[in-house]
């Protein structure tokens, strides 16, 4: 998820979005569905691992983020790798 | 890591590489440095999370894979995200 | 069809467009020409299957959407596949 | 799925692969999981709609195709669109 | 030629440009230099065949269009194909 | 259509393909369906205008070319442009 | 150098920039360092050949153009070709 | 790091950012972590070599730049090359 | 023009091609039509300025090069720039 | 510089090239012209800083590498940055 804030936003509007973004993101992390959240070093981007039950649920999670309309998002479906040694994937 | 096997390889050569690739990958997973290994659904590719102490160690791990010369690899450095709720990153 | 809403739109203008977009899209679905409409998971995009009688009719359908000027659209012509088992394509 | 046949293949080898590709593809179509299969007009490519229960099953279906190692594949997860009028997605 | 209208334009300004664009385009068509003009189905784009005497004249024709500053244009020089059966190219 | 001849072909094989390519291309031109055929200046490529009754027919025409497996092809559907002054499109 | 004028500029501002752009460009041409300046046919772009003594001087020349902040620029270093027949390169 | 200044900025705002950008950049250079800083000839871009102890520190350095929100940044991790003759990398 | 020599060529075959390439290139330079020929620094590529009377002649010149089938070529039509100070373009 | 070794090479041929590549690279490093040489972590690529007196010398250095024909190379000219604190650039 690459975030691109519109240049016209005031500092207040930006902080309001950032606060709500954090709340929404942490709600999904606490639910156990948003497994990992990393900052891409040197960019206003993150790489996340989300374990959703269906593409519908994945869309529900991602589109609930307040900054969703200002993100460029790339989704990749992953599954178990034959060489992985763990019982569970995550 | 996208894998592209040369068309000229025999089935024996391919199996030998796959066996050794599995051994090398699992050795690094057991060491605790190769944290996650996922298959990209529908592709001969994987997405991995590797926790190396330096770019040198990262290169040592990836280039030790027998299929390294036949892979197209994209590396992204990640760090802790301010919205992440876990104490440890992984 | 990737949708990109201008940042300057008010919430009212956006809702008005979304309502009219839905009406137009459903009119074409009911006509039987717009066969399938899927949301791309995690993006403000859709993938659609439209059965038009000609490129002219295809253009008429797509350009009738209120959000047409704000979409980035990729069109691919498909035909019957020799391995398909169905009599009809859709 | 874009197919790229190696130039070194004999006509017999090609026909053998095409025959087995057709069998595998039709087996999955008959199972009800491979919903649609279209030829991209003017290219040796297809666009398919597959309804799998998980990314693991999707990978099992696609990687079972004999021509899988010779394909360039792009996977997009889709879900229900709020404007779609059908009860079922397919 | 892909056209991208600025979001800030009023409906009047847009109509004025469209009217003048049509007049200029048709003037060049009537001159015999702008041979073909097709709409790309599903996009606000056109594909045109222009027979100019030099790159200077080509630039004069294209840059005379009122919407020229709002177009993304790709130019390809074509010549007679050895397999073509027509005496003249157009 | 960009043509890429395999490096391993003999001069005889190449000439045979070129001859048959010409025959097939001219057969479709004489049928009236392959309207225009231009060489892209400076490249082993052509730009063609084909008037097919359906995507199926378009695929039949293009895939009948002997060099079809060695081409990289881009297809764009076009329709009548509102500014075009001709009664017929071609 | 591709030029992209902001949509918000008035006609006066644009003309002022174009006038100063011309003066600066011609100053460098007269100095003998800006060897060639061609318009790309059909685009608001130019291709230039500049003979600078160092990358620093090249940057000084290009960044002195008033429209520099509104250009997308691609720089390619060239040198003498072994097949060139001229004593001097330009 | 490619810099893209918003067109709406006043000259004062721009100068203020440039001054603070210089201060921040030089603070990191003096700390010894920002090893090299080069201007890309002919572009408003730089190429930098930063020696950080971790991806977290790298992100701290880059994101502290006032122009960070207006940059397009590409990060590449490098390590010692087996052919390098120097004891230290920098 | 980017040149890509097949890996299977012998040194003799390569030298033969290079010799004939040089002869053909210099023949066109001496004719006055191939105005400039530069090596792209650090690549097996050249940038050339060719003054042809038509796209047909341009294609005749480029396709006469023995290495033409092994080149990736990009053609850009240029014309006189309004800011250019020279009477002639070259 | 991205290196792509042909699949058909024997281990002996590869080792011979690697040995000569190392010798040539170190010769230029000792000359003081090849300032820095880094391995891109996780790839068979390097990023180098070369201080040449002209594009001709740069091409002489890069093209002297035995693996030059098997590399994909991107060259960027850099110069002094106004924010740099060092007297010398390197």
PDB file of N, CA, C and O in Angstrom, chain C residues 5-70:
ATOM      1  N   UNK C   5     -11.373   9.170  -8.410  1.00  0.00           N
ATOM      2  CA  UNK C   5     -12.229  10.324  -8.117  1.00  0.00           C
ATOM      3  C   UNK C   5     -11.352  11.552  -7.878  1.00  0.00           C
ATOM      4  O   UNK C   5     -10.376  11.486  -7.130  1.00  0.00           O
ATOM      5  N   UNK C   6     -11.666  12.706  -8.514  1.00  0.00           N
ATOM      6  CA  UNK C   6     -10.895  13.935  -8.247  1.00  0.00           C
ATOM      7  C   UNK C   6     -10.966  14.308  -6.767  1.00  0.00           C
ATOM      8  O   UNK C   6     -12.022  14.172  -6.138  1.00  0.00           O
ATOM      9  N   UNK C   7      -9.856  14.778  -6.242  1.00  0.00           N
ATOM     10  CA  UNK C   7      -9.792  15.102  -4.814  1.00  0.00           C
ATOM     11  C   UNK C   7     -10.675  16.289  -4.455  1.00  0.00           C
ATOM     12  O   UNK C   7     -11.010  16.496  -3.291  1.00  0.00           O
ATOM     13  N   UNK C   8     -11.041  17.081  -5.453  1.00  0.00           N
ATOM     14  CA  UNK C   8     -11.784  18.311  -5.163  1.00  0.00           C
ATOM     15  C   UNK C   8     -13.281  18.067  -5.011  1.00  0.00           C
ATOM     16  O   UNK C   8     -14.009  18.988  -4.640  1.00  0.00           O
ATOM     17  N   UNK C   9     -13.758  16.858  -5.273  1.00  0.00           N
ATOM     18  CA  UNK C   9     -15.204  16.626  -5.220  1.00  0.00           C
ATOM     19  C   UNK C   9     -15.726  16.683  -3.796  1.00  0.00           C
ATOM     20  O   UNK C   9     -15.109  16.172  -2.864  1.00  0.00           O
ATOM     21  N   UNK C  10     -16.927  17.248  -3.666  1.00  0.00           N
ATOM     22  CA  UNK C  10     -17.610  17.215  -2.370  1.00  0.00           C
ATOM     23  C   UNK C  10     -18.235  15.827  -2.200  1.00  0.00           C
ATOM     24  O   UNK C  10     -18.395  15.069  -3.156  1.00  0.00           O
ATOM     25  N   UNK C  11     -18.612  15.546  -0.956  1.00  0.00           N
ATOM     26  CA  UNK C  11     -19.240  14.252  -0.663  1.00  0.00           C
ATOM     27  C   UNK C  11     -20.563  14.121  -1.432  1.00  0.00           C
ATOM     28  O   UNK C  11     -20.909  13.045  -1.921  1.00  0.00           O
ATOM     29  N   UNK C  12     -21.293  15.243  -1.554  1.00  0.00           N
ATOM     30  CA  UNK C  12     -22.576  15.200  -2.266  1.00  0.00           C
ATOM     31  C   UNK C  12     -22.357  14.852  -3.739  1.00  0.00           C
ATOM     32  O   UNK C  12     -23.054  14.022  -4.307  1.00  0.00           O
ATOM     33  N   UNK C  13     -21.372  15.508  -4.343  1.00  0.00           N
ATOM     34  CA  UNK C  13     -21.112  15.246  -5.757  1.00  0.00           C
ATOM     35  C   UNK C  13     -20.714  13.784  -5.952  1.00  0.00           C
ATOM     36  O   UNK C  13     -21.156  13.129  -6.887  1.00  0.00           O
ATOM     37  N   UNK C  14     -19.897  13.286  -5.050  1.00  0.00           N
ATOM     38  CA  UNK C  14     -19.463  11.902  -5.154  1.00  0.00           C
ATOM     39  C   UNK C  14     -20.653  10.957  -5.055  1.00  0.00           C
ATOM     40  O   UNK C  14     -20.816  10.040  -5.862  1.00  0.00           O
ATOM     41  N   UNK C  15     -21.523  11.188  -4.048  1.00  0.00           N
ATOM     42  CA  UNK C  15     -22.684  10.307  -3.878  1.00  0.00           C
ATOM     43  C   UNK C  15     -23.604  10.367  -5.091  1.00  0.00           C
ATOM     44  O   UNK C  15     -24.176   9.361  -5.500  1.00  0.00           O
ATOM     45  N   UNK C  16     -23.769  11.550  -5.661  1.00  0.00           N
ATOM     46  CA  UNK C  16     -24.607  11.683  -6.845  1.00  0.00           C
ATOM     47  C   UNK C  16     -24.039  10.847  -8.004  1.00  0.00           C
ATOM     48  O   UNK C  16     -24.773  10.132  -8.685  1.00  0.00           O
ATOM     49  N   UNK C  17     -22.730  10.925  -8.195  1.00  0.00           N
ATOM     50  CA  UNK C  17     -22.115  10.134  -9.271  1.00  0.00           C
ATOM     51  C   UNK C  17     -22.258   8.634  -9.007  1.00  0.00           C
ATOM     52  O   UNK C  17     -22.566   7.854  -9.909  1.00  0.00           O
ATOM     53  N   UNK C  18     -22.032   8.244  -7.747  1.00  0.00           N
ATOM     54  CA  UNK C  18     -22.108   6.816  -7.411  1.00  0.00           C
ATOM     55  C   UNK C  18     -23.514   6.289  -7.652  1.00  0.00           C
ATOM     56  O   UNK C  18     -23.711   5.184  -8.172  1.00  0.00           O
ATOM     57  N   UNK C  19     -24.533   7.093  -7.296  1.00  0.00           N
ATOM     58  CA  UNK C  19     -25.915   6.669  -7.506  1.00  0.00           C
ATOM     59  C   UNK C  19     -26.213   6.507  -8.999  1.00  0.00           C
ATOM     60  O   UNK C  19     -26.781   5.487  -9.429  1.00  0.00           O
ATOM     61  N   UNK C  20     -25.810   7.493  -9.790  1.00  0.00           N
ATOM     62  CA  UNK C  20     -26.091   7.415 -11.232  1.00  0.00           C
ATOM     63  C   UNK C  20     -25.242   6.328 -11.912  1.00  0.00           C
ATOM     64  O   UNK C  20     -25.682   5.692 -12.862  1.00  0.00           O
ATOM     65  N   UNK C  21     -24.026   6.119 -11.400  1.00  0.00           N
ATOM     66  CA  UNK C  21     -23.190   5.049 -11.927  1.00  0.00           C
ATOM     67  C   UNK C  21     -23.882   3.691 -11.728  1.00  0.00           C
ATOM     68  O   UNK C  21     -23.931   2.862 -12.639  1.00  0.00           O
ATOM     69  N   UNK C  22     -24.441   3.524 -10.528  1.00  0.00           N
ATOM     70  CA  UNK C  22     -25.126   2.262 -10.222  1.00  0.00           C
ATOM     71  C   UNK C  22     -26.331   2.072 -11.147  1.00  0.00           C
ATOM     72  O   UNK C  22     -26.546   0.986 -11.682  1.00  0.00           O
ATOM     73  N   UNK C  23     -27.120   3.135 -11.327  1.00  0.00           N
ATOM     74  CA  UNK C  23     -28.298   3.036 -12.190  1.00  0.00           C
ATOM     75  C   UNK C  23     -27.914   2.657 -13.619  1.00  0.00           C
ATOM     76  O   UNK C  23     -28.513   1.790 -14.236  1.00  0.00           O
ATOM     77  N   UNK C  24     -26.892   3.330 -14.140  1.00  0.00           N
ATOM     78  CA  UNK C  24     -26.492   3.053 -15.520  1.00  0.00           C
ATOM     79  C   UNK C  24     -25.944   1.630 -15.655  1.00  0.00           C
ATOM     80  O   UNK C  24     -26.282   0.902 -16.593  1.00  0.00           O
ATOM     81  N   UNK C  25     -25.099   1.261 -14.694  1.00  0.00           N
ATOM     82  CA  UNK C  25     -24.523  -0.079 -14.753  1.00  0.00           C
ATOM     83  C   UNK C  25     -25.616  -1.143 -14.688  1.00  0.00           C
ATOM     84  O   UNK C  25     -25.603  -2.118 -15.440  1.00  0.00           O
ATOM     85  N   UNK C  26     -26.597  -0.947 -13.807  1.00  0.00           N
ATOM     86  CA  UNK C  26     -27.642  -1.966 -13.664  1.00  0.00           C
ATOM     87  C   UNK C  26     -28.583  -1.984 -14.867  1.00  0.00           C
ATOM     88  O   UNK C  26     -29.133  -3.038 -15.210  1.00  0.00           O
ATOM     89  N   UNK C  27     -28.778  -0.826 -15.489  1.00  0.00           N
ATOM     90  CA  UNK C  27     -29.604  -0.799 -16.707  1.00  0.00           C
ATOM     91  C   UNK C  27     -28.990  -1.709 -17.769  1.00  0.00           C
ATOM     92  O   UNK C  27     -29.669  -2.510 -18.401  1.00  0.00           O
ATOM     93  N   UNK C  28     -27.651  -1.615 -17.928  1.00  0.00           N
ATOM     94  CA  UNK C  28     -26.986  -2.445 -18.931  1.00  0.00           C
ATOM     95  C   UNK C  28     -26.931  -3.923 -18.511  1.00  0.00           C
ATOM     96  O   UNK C  28     -26.988  -4.818 -19.362  1.00  0.00           O
ATOM     97  N   UNK C  29     -26.849  -4.159 -17.198  1.00  0.00           N
ATOM     98  CA  UNK C  29     -26.879  -5.558 -16.745  1.00  0.00           C
ATOM     99  C   UNK C  29     -28.243  -6.181 -17.039  1.00  0.00           C
ATOM    100  O   UNK C  29     -28.332  -7.315 -17.493  1.00  0.00           O
ATOM    101  N   UNK C  30     -29.294  -5.395 -16.763  1.00  0.00           N
ATOM    102  CA  UNK C  30     -30.640  -5.925 -17.007  1.00  0.00           C
ATOM    103  C   UNK C  30     -30.888  -6.146 -18.496  1.00  0.00           C
ATOM    104  O   UNK C  30     -31.667  -7.018 -18.884  1.00  0.00           O
ATOM    105  N   UNK C  31     -30.260  -5.357 -19.343  1.00  0.00           N
ATOM    106  CA  UNK C  31     -30.432  -5.522 -20.791  1.00  0.00           C
ATOM    107  C   UNK C  31     -29.800  -6.826 -21.282  1.00  0.00           C
ATOM    108  O   UNK C  31     -30.023  -7.233 -22.414  1.00  0.00           O
ATOM    109  N   UNK C  32     -28.974  -7.430 -20.438  1.00  0.00           N
ATOM    110  CA  UNK C  32     -28.338  -8.694 -20.836  1.00  0.00           C
ATOM    111  C   UNK C  32     -26.996  -8.503 -21.515  1.00  0.00           C
ATOM    112  O   UNK C  32     -26.302  -9.469 -21.811  1.00  0.00           O
ATOM    113  N   UNK C  33     -26.581  -7.269 -21.778  1.00  0.00           N
ATOM    114  CA  UNK C  33     -25.323  -7.043 -22.480  1.00  0.00           C
ATOM    115  C   UNK C  33     -24.123  -7.012 -21.525  1.00  0.00           C
ATOM    116  O   UNK C  33     -23.028  -7.377 -21.888  1.00  0.00           O
ATOM    117  N   UNK C  34     -24.332  -6.514 -20.328  1.00  0.00           N
ATOM    118  CA  UNK C  34     -23.257  -6.464 -19.319  1.00  0.00           C
ATOM    119  C   UNK C  34     -23.380  -7.758 -18.510  1.00  0.00           C
ATOM    120  O   UNK C  34     -24.181  -7.856 -17.582  1.00  0.00           O
ATOM    121  N   UNK C  35     -22.618  -8.757 -18.889  1.00  0.00           N
ATOM    122  CA  UNK C  35     -22.812 -10.102 -18.347  1.00  0.00           C
ATOM    123  C   UNK C  35     -22.321 -10.234 -16.907  1.00  0.00           C
ATOM    124  O   UNK C  35     -23.001 -10.789 -16.054  1.00  0.00           O
ATOM    125  N   UNK C  36     -21.105  -9.777 -16.640  1.00  0.00           N
ATOM    126  CA  UNK C  36     -20.531  -9.950 -15.302  1.00  0.00           C
ATOM    127  C   UNK C  36     -19.878  -8.667 -14.844  1.00  0.00           C
ATOM    128  O   UNK C  36     -19.375  -7.887 -15.656  1.00  0.00           O
ATOM    129  N   UNK C  37     -19.901  -8.477 -13.544  1.00  0.00           N
ATOM    130  CA  UNK C  37     -19.331  -7.273 -12.918  1.00  0.00           C
ATOM    131  C   UNK C  37     -18.743  -7.705 -11.583  1.00  0.00           C
ATOM    132  O   UNK C  37     -19.469  -8.116 -10.679  1.00  0.00           O
ATOM    133  N   UNK C  38     -17.403  -7.668 -11.492  1.00  0.00           N
ATOM    134  CA  UNK C  38     -16.752  -8.056 -10.244  1.00  0.00           C
ATOM    135  C   UNK C  38     -15.934  -6.896  -9.702  1.00  0.00           C
ATOM    136  O   UNK C  38     -15.321  -6.135 -10.454  1.00  0.00           O
ATOM    137  N   UNK C  39     -15.891  -6.772  -8.394  1.00  0.00           N
ATOM    138  CA  UNK C  39     -14.985  -5.856  -7.715  1.00  0.00           C
ATOM    139  C   UNK C  39     -13.598  -6.508  -7.657  1.00  0.00           C
ATOM    140  O   UNK C  39     -13.496  -7.693  -7.323  1.00  0.00           O
ATOM    141  N   UNK C  40     -12.544  -5.785  -8.012  1.00  0.00           N
ATOM    142  CA  UNK C  40     -11.186  -6.267  -7.778  1.00  0.00           C
ATOM    143  C   UNK C  40     -10.894  -6.098  -6.298  1.00  0.00           C
ATOM    144  O   UNK C  40     -10.971  -4.988  -5.766  1.00  0.00           O
ATOM    145  N   UNK C  41     -10.590  -7.195  -5.618  1.00  0.00           N
ATOM    146  CA  UNK C  41     -10.410  -7.149  -4.160  1.00  0.00           C
ATOM    147  C   UNK C  41      -9.272  -6.209  -3.794  1.00  0.00           C
ATOM    148  O   UNK C  41      -8.153  -6.342  -4.287  1.00  0.00           O
ATOM    149  N   UNK C  42      -9.579  -5.231  -2.923  1.00  0.00           N
ATOM    150  CA  UNK C  42      -8.559  -4.326  -2.423  1.00  0.00           C
ATOM    151  C   UNK C  42      -8.315  -3.101  -3.281  1.00  0.00           C
ATOM    152  O   UNK C  42      -7.388  -2.335  -3.014  1.00  0.00           O
ATOM    153  N   UNK C  43      -9.116  -2.892  -4.315  1.00  0.00           N
ATOM    154  CA  UNK C  43      -8.918  -1.736  -5.190  1.00  0.00           C
ATOM    155  C   UNK C  43     -10.267  -1.118  -5.577  1.00  0.00           C
ATOM    156  O   UNK C  43     -11.294  -1.785  -5.531  1.00  0.00           O
ATOM    157  N   UNK C  44     -10.262   0.149  -5.975  1.00  0.00           N
ATOM    158  CA  UNK C  44     -11.469   0.792  -6.494  1.00  0.00           C
ATOM    159  C   UNK C  44     -11.507   0.537  -7.992  1.00  0.00           C
ATOM    160  O   UNK C  44     -11.356   1.447  -8.791  1.00  0.00           O
ATOM    161  N   UNK C  45     -11.684  -0.723  -8.362  1.00  0.00           N
ATOM    162  CA  UNK C  45     -11.642  -1.153  -9.751  1.00  0.00           C
ATOM    163  C   UNK C  45     -12.655  -2.276  -9.936  1.00  0.00           C
ATOM    164  O   UNK C  45     -13.040  -2.925  -8.976  1.00  0.00           O
ATOM    165  N   UNK C  46     -13.055  -2.475 -11.181  1.00  0.00           N
ATOM    166  CA  UNK C  46     -13.870  -3.641 -11.481  1.00  0.00           C
ATOM    167  C   UNK C  46     -13.360  -4.337 -12.720  1.00  0.00           C
ATOM    168  O   UNK C  46     -12.636  -3.747 -13.531  1.00  0.00           O
ATOM    169  N   UNK C  47     -13.704  -5.603 -12.839  1.00  0.00           N
ATOM    170  CA  UNK C  47     -13.472  -6.373 -14.067  1.00  0.00           C
ATOM    171  C   UNK C  47     -14.847  -6.781 -14.561  1.00  0.00           C
ATOM    172  O   UNK C  47     -15.637  -7.338 -13.797  1.00  0.00           O
ATOM    173  N   UNK C  48     -15.131  -6.478 -15.820  1.00  0.00           N
ATOM    174  CA  UNK C  48     -16.461  -6.716 -16.363  1.00  0.00           C
ATOM    175  C   UNK C  48     -16.380  -7.528 -17.645  1.00  0.00           C
ATOM    176  O   UNK C  48     -15.389  -7.453 -18.373  1.00  0.00           O
ATOM    177  N   UNK C  49     -17.437  -8.274 -17.891  1.00  0.00           N
ATOM    178  CA  UNK C  49     -17.585  -8.995 -19.163  1.00  0.00           C
ATOM    179  C   UNK C  49     -18.801  -8.425 -19.858  1.00  0.00           C
ATOM    180  O   UNK C  49     -19.916  -8.522 -19.331  1.00  0.00           O
ATOM    181  N   UNK C  50     -18.569  -7.793 -21.010  1.00  0.00           N
ATOM    182  CA  UNK C  50     -19.653  -7.153 -21.766  1.00  0.00           C
ATOM    183  C   UNK C  50     -19.759  -7.840 -23.119  1.00  0.00           C
ATOM    184  O   UNK C  50     -18.752  -8.044 -23.792  1.00  0.00           O
ATOM    185  N   UNK C  51     -21.003  -8.212 -23.485  1.00  0.00           N
ATOM    186  CA  UNK C  51     -21.223  -8.889 -24.768  1.00  0.00           C
ATOM    187  C   UNK C  51     -21.892  -7.897 -25.717  1.00  0.00           C
ATOM    188  O   UNK C  51     -23.114  -7.779 -25.752  1.00  0.00           O
ATOM    189  N   UNK C  52     -21.071  -7.173 -26.486  1.00  0.00           N
ATOM    190  CA  UNK C  52     -21.610  -6.153 -27.384  1.00  0.00           C
ATOM    191  C   UNK C  52     -21.616  -6.689 -28.813  1.00  0.00           C
ATOM    192  O   UNK C  52     -20.858  -7.593 -29.163  1.00  0.00           O
ATOM    193  N   UNK C  53     -22.467  -6.118 -29.638  1.00  0.00           N
ATOM    194  CA  UNK C  53     -22.577  -6.598 -31.024  1.00  0.00           C
ATOM    195  C   UNK C  53     -21.483  -6.022 -31.907  1.00  0.00           C
ATOM    196  O   UNK C  53     -21.255  -6.513 -33.008  1.00  0.00           O
ATOM    197  N   UNK C  54     -20.842  -4.976 -31.430  1.00  0.00           N
ATOM    198  CA  UNK C  54     -19.812  -4.328 -32.236  1.00  0.00           C
ATOM    199  C   UNK C  54     -18.980  -3.446 -31.314  1.00  0.00           C
ATOM    200  O   UNK C  54     -19.414  -3.119 -30.210  1.00  0.00           O
ATOM    201  N   UNK C  55     -17.787  -3.048 -31.777  1.00  0.00           N
ATOM    202  CA  UNK C  55     -17.036  -2.073 -30.980  1.00  0.00           C
ATOM    203  C   UNK C  55     -17.807  -0.780 -30.746  1.00  0.00           C
ATOM    204  O   UNK C  55     -17.657  -0.147 -29.707  1.00  0.00           O
ATOM    205  N   UNK C  56     -18.645  -0.382 -31.707  1.00  0.00           N
ATOM    206  CA  UNK C  56     -19.454   0.828 -31.500  1.00  0.00           C
ATOM    207  C   UNK C  56     -20.376   0.664 -30.294  1.00  0.00           C
ATOM    208  O   UNK C  56     -20.486   1.557 -29.463  1.00  0.00           O
ATOM    209  N   UNK C  57     -21.053  -0.492 -30.213  1.00  0.00           N
ATOM    210  CA  UNK C  57     -21.956  -0.688 -29.076  1.00  0.00           C
ATOM    211  C   UNK C  57     -21.169  -0.774 -27.780  1.00  0.00           C
ATOM    212  O   UNK C  57     -21.602  -0.261 -26.745  1.00  0.00           O
ATOM    213  N   UNK C  58     -20.014  -1.409 -27.815  1.00  0.00           N
ATOM    214  CA  UNK C  58     -19.178  -1.471 -26.608  1.00  0.00           C
ATOM    215  C   UNK C  58     -18.830  -0.057 -26.127  1.00  0.00           C
ATOM    216  O   UNK C  58     -18.932   0.249 -24.935  1.00  0.00           O
ATOM    217  N   UNK C  59     -18.452   0.799 -27.071  1.00  0.00           N
ATOM    218  CA  UNK C  59     -18.112   2.174 -26.687  1.00  0.00           C
ATOM    219  C   UNK C  59     -19.333   2.914 -26.145  1.00  0.00           C
ATOM    220  O   UNK C  59     -19.229   3.682 -25.184  1.00  0.00           O
ATOM    221  N   UNK C  60     -20.481   2.650 -26.747  1.00  0.00           N
ATOM    222  CA  UNK C  60     -21.710   3.310 -26.270  1.00  0.00           C
ATOM    223  C   UNK C  60     -21.992   2.937 -24.821  1.00  0.00           C
ATOM    224  O   UNK C  60     -22.331   3.789 -24.000  1.00  0.00           O
ATOM    225  N   UNK C  61     -21.836   1.661 -24.499  1.00  0.00           N
ATOM    226  CA  UNK C  61     -22.117   1.187 -23.135  1.00  0.00           C
ATOM    227  C   UNK C  61     -21.135   1.808 -22.143  1.00  0.00           C
ATOM    228  O   UNK C  61     -21.528   2.409 -21.142  1.00  0.00           O
ATOM    229  N   UNK C  62     -19.841   1.679 -22.435  1.00  0.00           N
ATOM    230  CA  UNK C  62     -18.837   2.132 -21.463  1.00  0.00           C
ATOM    231  C   UNK C  62     -18.885   3.655 -21.301  1.00  0.00           C
ATOM    232  O   UNK C  62     -18.821   4.184 -20.190  1.00  0.00           O
ATOM    233  N   UNK C  63     -19.029   4.374 -22.424  1.00  0.00           N
ATOM    234  CA  UNK C  63     -18.984   5.847 -22.327  1.00  0.00           C
ATOM    235  C   UNK C  63     -20.272   6.415 -21.745  1.00  0.00           C
ATOM    236  O   UNK C  63     -20.345   7.612 -21.451  1.00  0.00           O
ATOM    237  N   UNK C  64     -21.297   5.587 -21.569  1.00  0.00           N
ATOM    238  CA  UNK C  64     -22.538   6.086 -20.943  1.00  0.00           C
ATOM    239  C   UNK C  64     -22.410   6.146 -19.423  1.00  0.00           C
ATOM    240  O   UNK C  64     -23.257   6.736 -18.757  1.00  0.00           O
ATOM    241  N   UNK C  65     -21.375   5.541 -18.870  1.00  0.00           N
ATOM    242  CA  UNK C  65     -21.203   5.553 -17.414  1.00  0.00           C
ATOM    243  C   UNK C  65     -20.825   6.963 -16.955  1.00  0.00           C
ATOM    244  O   UNK C  65     -19.907   7.570 -17.524  1.00  0.00           O
ATOM    245  N   UNK C  66     -21.505   7.491 -15.921  1.00  0.00           N
ATOM    246  CA  UNK C  66     -21.167   8.856 -15.462  1.00  0.00           C
ATOM    247  C   UNK C  66     -19.696   8.996 -15.062  1.00  0.00           C
ATOM    248  O   UNK C  66     -19.110  10.062 -15.236  1.00  0.00           O
ATOM    249  N   UNK C  67     -19.094   7.946 -14.508  1.00  0.00           N
ATOM    250  CA  UNK C  67     -17.698   8.038 -14.072  1.00  0.00           C
ATOM    251  C   UNK C  67     -16.713   7.751 -15.204  1.00  0.00           C
ATOM    252  O   UNK C  67     -15.500   7.696 -14.975  1.00  0.00           O
ATOM    253  N   UNK C  68     -17.213   7.552 -16.435  1.00  0.00           N
ATOM    254  CA  UNK C  68     -16.326   7.249 -17.574  1.00  0.00           C
ATOM    255  C   UNK C  68     -15.140   8.216 -17.678  1.00  0.00           C
ATOM    256  O   UNK C  68     -14.003   7.789 -17.870  1.00  0.00           O
ATOM    257  N   UNK C  69     -15.338   9.557 -17.527  1.00  0.00           N
ATOM    258  CA  UNK C  69     -14.179  10.459 -17.684  1.00  0.00           C
ATOM    259  C   UNK C  69     -13.142  10.293 -16.578  1.00  0.00           C
ATOM    260  O   UNK C  69     -12.043  10.817 -16.700  1.00  0.00           O
ATOM    261  N   UNK C  70     -13.489   9.589 -15.522  1.00  0.00           N
ATOM    262  CA  UNK C  70     -12.579   9.451 -14.382  1.00  0.00           C
ATOM    263  C   UNK C  70     -12.055   8.032 -14.258  1.00  0.00           C
ATOM    264  O   UNK C  70     -11.578   7.611 -13.222  1.00  0.00           O
TER     265      UNK C  70
END
